[in-house]
One Martini backbone bead per residue (centre of mass of N, CA, C, O) as a GRO file, in nm:
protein
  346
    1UNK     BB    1  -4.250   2.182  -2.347
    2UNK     BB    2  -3.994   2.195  -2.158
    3UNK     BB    3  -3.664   2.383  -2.155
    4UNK     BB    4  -3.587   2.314  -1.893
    5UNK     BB    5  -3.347   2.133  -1.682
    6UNK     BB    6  -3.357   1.821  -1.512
    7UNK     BB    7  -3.266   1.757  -1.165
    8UNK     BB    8  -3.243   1.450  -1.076
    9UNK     BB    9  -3.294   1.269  -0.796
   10UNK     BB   10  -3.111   1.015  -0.657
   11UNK     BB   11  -3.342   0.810  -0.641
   12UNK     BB   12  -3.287   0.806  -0.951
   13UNK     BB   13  -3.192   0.627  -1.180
   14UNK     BB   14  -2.889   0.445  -1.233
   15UNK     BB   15  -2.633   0.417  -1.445
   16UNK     BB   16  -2.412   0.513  -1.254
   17UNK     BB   17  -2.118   0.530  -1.060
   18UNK     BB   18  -1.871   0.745  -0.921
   19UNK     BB   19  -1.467   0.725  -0.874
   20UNK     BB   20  -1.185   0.810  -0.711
   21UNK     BB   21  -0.845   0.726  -0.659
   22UNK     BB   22  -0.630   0.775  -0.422
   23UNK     BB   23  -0.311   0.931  -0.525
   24UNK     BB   24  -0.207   1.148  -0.272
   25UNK     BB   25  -0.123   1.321  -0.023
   26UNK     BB   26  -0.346   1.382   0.251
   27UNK     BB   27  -0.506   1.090   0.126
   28UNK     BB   28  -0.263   0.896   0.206
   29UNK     BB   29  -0.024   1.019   0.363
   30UNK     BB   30   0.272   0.920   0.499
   31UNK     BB   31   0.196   0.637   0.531
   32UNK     BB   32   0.168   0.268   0.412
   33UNK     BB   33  -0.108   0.281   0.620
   34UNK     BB   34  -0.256   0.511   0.509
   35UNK     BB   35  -0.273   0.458   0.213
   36UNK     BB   36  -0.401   0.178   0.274
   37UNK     BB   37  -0.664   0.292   0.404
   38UNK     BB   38  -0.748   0.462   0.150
   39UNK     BB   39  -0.791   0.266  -0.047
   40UNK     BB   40  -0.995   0.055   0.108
   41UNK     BB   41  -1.207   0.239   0.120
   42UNK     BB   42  -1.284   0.314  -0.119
   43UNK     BB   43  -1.322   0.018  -0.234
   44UNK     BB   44  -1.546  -0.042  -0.036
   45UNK     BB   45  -1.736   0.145  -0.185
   46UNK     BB   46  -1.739   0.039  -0.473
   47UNK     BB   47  -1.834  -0.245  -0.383
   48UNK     BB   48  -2.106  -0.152  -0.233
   49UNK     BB   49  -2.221  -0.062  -0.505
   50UNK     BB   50  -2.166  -0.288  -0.729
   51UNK     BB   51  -2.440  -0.430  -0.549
   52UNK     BB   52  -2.613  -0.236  -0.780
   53UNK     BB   53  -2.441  -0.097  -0.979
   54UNK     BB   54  -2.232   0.049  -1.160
   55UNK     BB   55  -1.874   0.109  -1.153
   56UNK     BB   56  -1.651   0.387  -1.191
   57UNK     BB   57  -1.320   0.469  -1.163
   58UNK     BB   58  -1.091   0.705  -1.129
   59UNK     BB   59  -0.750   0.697  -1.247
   60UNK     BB   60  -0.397   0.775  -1.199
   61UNK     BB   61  -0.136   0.636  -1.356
   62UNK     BB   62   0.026   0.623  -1.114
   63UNK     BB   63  -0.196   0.384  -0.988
   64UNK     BB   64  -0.315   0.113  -1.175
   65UNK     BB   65  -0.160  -0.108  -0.992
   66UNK     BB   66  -0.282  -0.064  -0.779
   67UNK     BB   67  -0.579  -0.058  -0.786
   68UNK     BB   68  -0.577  -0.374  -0.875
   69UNK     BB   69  -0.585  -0.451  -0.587
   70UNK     BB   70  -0.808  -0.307  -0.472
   71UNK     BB   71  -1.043  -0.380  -0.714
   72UNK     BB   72  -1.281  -0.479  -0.817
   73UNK     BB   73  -1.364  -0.693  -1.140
   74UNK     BB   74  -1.660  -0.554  -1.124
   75UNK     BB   75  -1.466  -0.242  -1.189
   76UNK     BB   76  -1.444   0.002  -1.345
   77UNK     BB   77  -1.204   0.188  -1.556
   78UNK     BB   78  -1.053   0.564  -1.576
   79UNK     BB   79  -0.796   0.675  -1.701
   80UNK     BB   80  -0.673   0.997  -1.540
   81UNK     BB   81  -0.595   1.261  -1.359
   82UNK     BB   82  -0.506   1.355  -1.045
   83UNK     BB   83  -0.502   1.489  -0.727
   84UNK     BB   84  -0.783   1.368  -0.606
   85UNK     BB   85  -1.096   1.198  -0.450
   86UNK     BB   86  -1.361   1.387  -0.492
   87UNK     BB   87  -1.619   1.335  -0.721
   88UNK     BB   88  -1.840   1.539  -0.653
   89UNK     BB   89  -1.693   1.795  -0.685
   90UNK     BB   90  -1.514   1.693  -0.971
   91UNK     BB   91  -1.776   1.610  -1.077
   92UNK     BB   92  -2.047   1.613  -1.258
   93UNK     BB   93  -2.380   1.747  -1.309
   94UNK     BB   94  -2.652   1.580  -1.416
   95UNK     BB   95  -2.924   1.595  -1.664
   96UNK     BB   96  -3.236   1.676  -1.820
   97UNK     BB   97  -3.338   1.702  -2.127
   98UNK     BB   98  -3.617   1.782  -2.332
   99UNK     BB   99  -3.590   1.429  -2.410
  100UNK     BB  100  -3.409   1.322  -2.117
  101UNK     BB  101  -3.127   1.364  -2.167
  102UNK     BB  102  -2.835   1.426  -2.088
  103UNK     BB  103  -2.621   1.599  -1.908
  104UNK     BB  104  -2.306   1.792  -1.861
  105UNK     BB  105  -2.260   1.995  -1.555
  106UNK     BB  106  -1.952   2.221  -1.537
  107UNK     BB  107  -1.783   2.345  -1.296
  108UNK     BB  108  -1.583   2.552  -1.113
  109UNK     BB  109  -1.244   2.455  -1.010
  110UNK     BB  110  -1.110   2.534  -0.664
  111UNK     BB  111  -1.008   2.374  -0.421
  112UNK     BB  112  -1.222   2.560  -0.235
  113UNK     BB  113  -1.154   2.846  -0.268
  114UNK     BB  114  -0.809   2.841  -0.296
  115UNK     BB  115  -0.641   2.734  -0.122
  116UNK     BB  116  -0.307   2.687  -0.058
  117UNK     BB  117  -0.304   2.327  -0.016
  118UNK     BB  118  -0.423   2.333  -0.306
  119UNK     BB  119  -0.479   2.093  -0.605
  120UNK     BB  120  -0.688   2.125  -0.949
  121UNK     BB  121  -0.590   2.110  -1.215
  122UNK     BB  122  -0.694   1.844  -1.290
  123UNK     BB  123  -0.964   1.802  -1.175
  124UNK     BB  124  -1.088   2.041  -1.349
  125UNK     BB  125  -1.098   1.802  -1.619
  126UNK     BB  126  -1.301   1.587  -1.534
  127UNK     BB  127  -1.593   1.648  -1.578
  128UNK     BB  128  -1.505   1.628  -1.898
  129UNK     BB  129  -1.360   1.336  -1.857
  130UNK     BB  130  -1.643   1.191  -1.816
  131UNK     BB  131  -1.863   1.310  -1.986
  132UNK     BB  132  -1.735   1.165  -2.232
  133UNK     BB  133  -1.720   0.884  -2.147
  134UNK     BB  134  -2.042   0.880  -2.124
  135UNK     BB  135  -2.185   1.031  -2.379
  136UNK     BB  136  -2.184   1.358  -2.293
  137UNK     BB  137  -2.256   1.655  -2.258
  138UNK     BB  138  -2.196   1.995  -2.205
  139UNK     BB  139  -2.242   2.196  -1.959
  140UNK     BB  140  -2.109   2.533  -1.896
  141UNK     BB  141  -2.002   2.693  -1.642
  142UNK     BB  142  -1.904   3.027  -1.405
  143UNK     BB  143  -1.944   2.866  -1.142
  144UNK     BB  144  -1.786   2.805  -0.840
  145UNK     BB  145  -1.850   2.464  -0.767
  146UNK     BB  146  -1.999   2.182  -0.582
  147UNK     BB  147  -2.159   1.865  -0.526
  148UNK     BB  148  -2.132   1.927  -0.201
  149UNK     BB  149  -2.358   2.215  -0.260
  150UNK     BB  150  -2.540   2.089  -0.407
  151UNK     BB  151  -2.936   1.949  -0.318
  152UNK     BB  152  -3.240   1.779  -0.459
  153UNK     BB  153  -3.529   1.650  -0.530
  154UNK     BB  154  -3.631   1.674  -0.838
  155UNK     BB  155  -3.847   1.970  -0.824
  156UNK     BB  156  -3.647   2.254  -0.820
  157UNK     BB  157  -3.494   2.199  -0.497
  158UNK     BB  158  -3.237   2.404  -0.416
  159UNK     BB  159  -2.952   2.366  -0.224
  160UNK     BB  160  -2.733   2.569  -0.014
  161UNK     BB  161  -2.474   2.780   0.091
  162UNK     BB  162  -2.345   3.104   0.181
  163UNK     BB  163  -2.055   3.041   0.194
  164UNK     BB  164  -1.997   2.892  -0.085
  165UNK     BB  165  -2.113   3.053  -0.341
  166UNK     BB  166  -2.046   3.322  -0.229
  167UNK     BB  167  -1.768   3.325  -0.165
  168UNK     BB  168  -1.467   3.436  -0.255
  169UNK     BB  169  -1.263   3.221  -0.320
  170UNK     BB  170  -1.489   3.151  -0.571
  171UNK     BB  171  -1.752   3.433  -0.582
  172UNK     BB  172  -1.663   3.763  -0.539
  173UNK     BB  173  -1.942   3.877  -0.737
  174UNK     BB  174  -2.187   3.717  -0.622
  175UNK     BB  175  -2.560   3.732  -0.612
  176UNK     BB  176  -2.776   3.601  -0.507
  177UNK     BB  177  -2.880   3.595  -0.842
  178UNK     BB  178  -2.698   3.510  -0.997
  179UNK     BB  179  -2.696   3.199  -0.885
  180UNK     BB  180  -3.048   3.171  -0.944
  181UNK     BB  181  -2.976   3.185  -1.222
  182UNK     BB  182  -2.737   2.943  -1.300
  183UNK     BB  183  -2.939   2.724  -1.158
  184UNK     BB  184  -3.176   2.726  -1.378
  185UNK     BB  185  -2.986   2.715  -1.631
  186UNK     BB  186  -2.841   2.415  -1.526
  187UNK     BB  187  -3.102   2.296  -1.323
  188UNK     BB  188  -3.389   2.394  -1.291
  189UNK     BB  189  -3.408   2.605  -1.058
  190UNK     BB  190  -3.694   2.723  -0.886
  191UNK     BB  191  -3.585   2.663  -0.590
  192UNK     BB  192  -3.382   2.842  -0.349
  193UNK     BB  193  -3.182   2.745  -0.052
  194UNK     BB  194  -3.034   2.932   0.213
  195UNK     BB  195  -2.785   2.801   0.407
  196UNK     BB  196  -2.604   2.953   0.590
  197UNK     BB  197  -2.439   2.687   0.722
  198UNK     BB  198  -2.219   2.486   0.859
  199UNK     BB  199  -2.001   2.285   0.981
  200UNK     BB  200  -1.727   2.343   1.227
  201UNK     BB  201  -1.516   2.180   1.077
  202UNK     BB  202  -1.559   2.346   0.800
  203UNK     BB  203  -1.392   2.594   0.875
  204UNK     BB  204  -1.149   2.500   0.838
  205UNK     BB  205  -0.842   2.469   0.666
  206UNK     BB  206  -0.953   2.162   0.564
  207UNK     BB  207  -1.250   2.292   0.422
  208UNK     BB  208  -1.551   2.390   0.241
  209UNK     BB  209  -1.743   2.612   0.393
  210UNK     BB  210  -2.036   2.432   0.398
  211UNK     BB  211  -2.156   2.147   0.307
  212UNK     BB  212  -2.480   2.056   0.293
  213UNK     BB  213  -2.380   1.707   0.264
  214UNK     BB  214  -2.359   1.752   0.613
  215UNK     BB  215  -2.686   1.858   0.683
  216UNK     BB  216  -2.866   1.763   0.436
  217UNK     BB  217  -3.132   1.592   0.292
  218UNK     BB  218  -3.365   1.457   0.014
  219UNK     BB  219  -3.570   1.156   0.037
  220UNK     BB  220  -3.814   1.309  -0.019
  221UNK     BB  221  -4.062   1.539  -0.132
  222UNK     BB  222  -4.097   1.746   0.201
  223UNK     BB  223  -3.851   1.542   0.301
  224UNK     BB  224  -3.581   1.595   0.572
  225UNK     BB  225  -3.250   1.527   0.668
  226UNK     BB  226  -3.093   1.620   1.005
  227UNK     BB  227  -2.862   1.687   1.114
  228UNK     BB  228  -2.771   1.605   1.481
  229UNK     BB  229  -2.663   1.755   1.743
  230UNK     BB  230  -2.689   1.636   2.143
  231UNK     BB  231  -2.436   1.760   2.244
  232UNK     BB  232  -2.325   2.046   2.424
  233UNK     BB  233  -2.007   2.024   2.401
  234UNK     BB  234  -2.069   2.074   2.110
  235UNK     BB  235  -2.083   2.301   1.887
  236UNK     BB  236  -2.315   2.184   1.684
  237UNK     BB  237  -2.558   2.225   1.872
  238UNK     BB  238  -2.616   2.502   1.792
  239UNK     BB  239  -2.613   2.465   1.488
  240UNK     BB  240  -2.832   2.225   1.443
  241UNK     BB  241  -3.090   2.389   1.559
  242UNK     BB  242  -3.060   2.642   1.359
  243UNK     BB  243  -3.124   2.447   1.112
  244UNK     BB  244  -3.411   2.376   1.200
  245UNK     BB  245  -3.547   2.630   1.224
  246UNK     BB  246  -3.487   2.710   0.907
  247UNK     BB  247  -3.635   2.500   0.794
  248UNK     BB  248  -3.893   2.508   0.935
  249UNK     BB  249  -3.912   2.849   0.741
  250UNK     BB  250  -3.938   2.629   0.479
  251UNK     BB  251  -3.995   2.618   0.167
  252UNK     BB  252  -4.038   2.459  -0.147
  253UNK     BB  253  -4.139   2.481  -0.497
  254UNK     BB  254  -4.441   2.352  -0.373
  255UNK     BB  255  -4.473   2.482  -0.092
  256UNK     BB  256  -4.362   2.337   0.121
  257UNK     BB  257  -4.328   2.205   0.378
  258UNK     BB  258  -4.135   2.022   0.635
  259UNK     BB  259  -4.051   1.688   0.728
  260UNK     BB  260  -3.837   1.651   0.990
  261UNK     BB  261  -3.573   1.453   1.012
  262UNK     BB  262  -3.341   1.326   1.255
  263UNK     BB  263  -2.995   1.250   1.224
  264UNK     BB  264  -2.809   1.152   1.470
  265UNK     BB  265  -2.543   1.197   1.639
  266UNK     BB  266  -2.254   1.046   1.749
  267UNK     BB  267  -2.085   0.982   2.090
  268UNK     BB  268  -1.865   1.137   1.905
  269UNK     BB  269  -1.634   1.431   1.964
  270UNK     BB  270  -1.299   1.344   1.899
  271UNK     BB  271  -0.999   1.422   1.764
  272UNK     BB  272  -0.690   1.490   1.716
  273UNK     BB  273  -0.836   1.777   1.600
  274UNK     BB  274  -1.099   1.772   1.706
  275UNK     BB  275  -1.397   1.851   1.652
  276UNK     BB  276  -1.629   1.669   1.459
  277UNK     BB  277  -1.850   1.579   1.166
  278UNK     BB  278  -1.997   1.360   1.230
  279UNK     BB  279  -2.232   1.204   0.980
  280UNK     BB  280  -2.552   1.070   0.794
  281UNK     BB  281  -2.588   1.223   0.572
  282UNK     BB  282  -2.359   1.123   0.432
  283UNK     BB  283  -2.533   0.967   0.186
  284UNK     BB  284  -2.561   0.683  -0.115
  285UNK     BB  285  -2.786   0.646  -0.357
  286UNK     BB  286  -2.902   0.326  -0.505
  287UNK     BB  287  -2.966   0.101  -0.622
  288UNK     BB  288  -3.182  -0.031  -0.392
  289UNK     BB  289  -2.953   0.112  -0.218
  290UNK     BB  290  -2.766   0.246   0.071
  291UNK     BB  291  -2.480   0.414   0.166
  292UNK     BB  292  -2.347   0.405   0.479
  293UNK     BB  293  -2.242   0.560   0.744
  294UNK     BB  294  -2.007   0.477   1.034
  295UNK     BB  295  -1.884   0.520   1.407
  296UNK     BB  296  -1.814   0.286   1.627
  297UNK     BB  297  -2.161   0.340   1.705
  298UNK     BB  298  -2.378   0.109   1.750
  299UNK     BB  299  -2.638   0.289   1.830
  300UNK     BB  300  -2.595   0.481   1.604
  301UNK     BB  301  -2.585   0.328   1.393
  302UNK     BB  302  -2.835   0.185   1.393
  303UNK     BB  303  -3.043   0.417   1.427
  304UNK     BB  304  -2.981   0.525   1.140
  305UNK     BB  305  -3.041   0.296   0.970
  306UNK     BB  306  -3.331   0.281   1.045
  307UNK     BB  307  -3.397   0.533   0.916
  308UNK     BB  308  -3.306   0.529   0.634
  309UNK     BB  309  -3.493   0.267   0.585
  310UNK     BB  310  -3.759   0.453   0.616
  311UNK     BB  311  -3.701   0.692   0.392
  312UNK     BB  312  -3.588   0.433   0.208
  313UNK     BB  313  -3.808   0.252   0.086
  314UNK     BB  314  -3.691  -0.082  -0.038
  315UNK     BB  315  -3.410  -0.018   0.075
  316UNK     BB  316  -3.051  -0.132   0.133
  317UNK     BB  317  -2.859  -0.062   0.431
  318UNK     BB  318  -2.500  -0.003   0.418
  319UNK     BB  319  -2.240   0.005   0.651
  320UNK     BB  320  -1.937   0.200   0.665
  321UNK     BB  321  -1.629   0.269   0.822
  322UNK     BB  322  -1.552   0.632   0.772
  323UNK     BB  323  -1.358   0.766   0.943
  324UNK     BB  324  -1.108   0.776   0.721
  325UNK     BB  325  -1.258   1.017   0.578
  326UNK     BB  326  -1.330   1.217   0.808
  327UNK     BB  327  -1.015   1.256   0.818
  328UNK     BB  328  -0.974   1.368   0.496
  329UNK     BB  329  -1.291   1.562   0.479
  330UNK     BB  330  -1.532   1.324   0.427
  331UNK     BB  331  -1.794   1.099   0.261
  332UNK     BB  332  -1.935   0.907   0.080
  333UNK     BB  333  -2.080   1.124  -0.074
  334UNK     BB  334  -1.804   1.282  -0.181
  335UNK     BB  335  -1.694   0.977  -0.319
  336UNK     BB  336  -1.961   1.057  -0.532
  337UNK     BB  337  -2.142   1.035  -0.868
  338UNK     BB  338  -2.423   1.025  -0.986
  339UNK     BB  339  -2.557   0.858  -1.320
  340UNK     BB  340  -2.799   0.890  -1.491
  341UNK     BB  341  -3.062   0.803  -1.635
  342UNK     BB  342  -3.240   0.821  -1.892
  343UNK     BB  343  -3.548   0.977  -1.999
  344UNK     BB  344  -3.814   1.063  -2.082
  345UNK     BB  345  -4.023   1.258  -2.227
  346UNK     BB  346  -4.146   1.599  -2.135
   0.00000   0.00000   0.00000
């Protein structure tokens, strides 16, 4: 019997999607459009979610006649504090333990490292009232990390990248060598692989700086989806370049090279804010289909869901207009956190 914890690759069967609802601050913004405009975002996502698996969204007590108003009645709620509303960072990263069962690993969060800006005095203890309520163990980990900072196959293969869990302020005093050593011993992490850096959005004052999953993910072993900025105009153009480069030059836990496909961006380069980081890469993976981002970029938005429909056979994937996500920092992938269903016996 094997004695590591294994985390299974979002394609493994869901219990359930989790999401939180947004509750306050620049995720509501200003107005009582913009307001409005967050809040149909997330329940569009909870909704196409809910066309495949269970969803639950977690309420601050604040929000729970208004998110009545926006949640479809076949999703379910469960009221607990919150700051913010990205559910992959601020919720449980869920593993298979000796016997199949669950297992949630709670990592410390700092609001990204904590900058100024942020509040996650709540958020920092949902991923255990998250895990309670799904009647999960938690396994607690000192190292803080967030659900859209790392990646894995299934089989043992964990992307990182070295911005984000080296960051000072994160992890002042860690070294690959600690981090891959907390990653073994909380995901069963065989083989961690270290991607230099994220894209050049990510690195401004309301970034991540680096989250892996604005940059590839796989979706099946072997095989690596990769975000491509193909316009020189834009700073990502070398960016994307280097870390196909990288990407190139890595083998996965079982020794693999990556068959790298790669998802074009689409042909907006800016917003109001300056260069974009759309990309396709953070989609999310449920029972039978994909919640894909899309950026009212017809041909582009097209192009991307035949890959993904590619990638992912046999899944329907759904495409729902991002901008507002990615106006607010992140995409689809970063508003949701699958729970695996519990597995047999190792």
């Amino acid at each position: 019997m094997n004695d590591a914890p294994h985390w299974p690759a979002e394609t493994s069967e869901h219990a359930r999607l989790w999401l939180a609802f947004p509750t306050g601050g620049y995720t509501l913004g200003d107005t009582a459009a913009d307001a409005h405009e967050a809040r149909q975002m997330w329940a569009d996502v909870a909704a196409a979610a809910a066309d495949f698996e269970p969803v639950t969204v977690v309420v601050d007590p604040s929000q729970v006649e208004v998110a009545a108003r926006y949640l479809r009645d076949d999703i379910d709620t469960l009221v607990a504090p919150l700051d913010d509303a990205w559910m992959r960072d601020i919720g449980p990263t869920w593993v298979h333990g000796q016997r199949g069962e669950l297992n949630a690993v709670d990592w410390v969060f700092n609001g990204w490292g904590a900058p100024a800006w942020a509040r996650w005095g709540k958020d920092s203890r949902i991923a255990r009232t998250v895990a309670d309520a799904a009647g999960t163990p938690v396994v607690s980990s000192l190292l803080v990390n967030e659900g859209g900072a790392i990646h894995t196959d299934g089989e043992g293969t964990v992307l990182v990248t070295e911005t984000v869990q080296l960051d000072r302020g994160r992890n002042p005093y860690a070294s690959k060598e600690r981090v891959e050593a907390e990653l073994a011993r909380t995901l069963g992490a065989r083989k961690v692989i270290w991607v230099p850096r994220g894209l050049t959005r990510d690195y401004e004052e309301f970034g991540t700086r680096g989250h892996v999953d604005m940059v590839a993910t796989i979706p099946s072993p072997g095989m690596l989806l990769l975000h491509a900025q193909q316009d020189s105009a834009h700073p990502d153009f070398e960016v994307t370049r280097a870390l196909r480069t990288f990407f190139e030059g890595q083998t996965d836990a079982s020794g693999r090279s990556f068959d790298i496909v790669e998802l074009p961006a689409p042909g907006i380069l800016e917003d109001g804010e300056g260069p974009v980081d759309y990309n396709y890469v953070n989609h999310v993976v449920v029972n039978g289909g994909v919640i894909a981002c899309a950026f009212g970029d017809k041909a582009a938005d097209e192009r991307a869901a035949a890959i993904l429909a590619e990638a992912y056979p046999g899944r329907r994937v759904v495409s729902l207009d991002a901008r507002p996500l990615f106006a607010r920092g992140g995409g689809i992938h970063c508003i949701t956190q699958q729970q695996p269903a519990p597995a047999t016996s190792r």
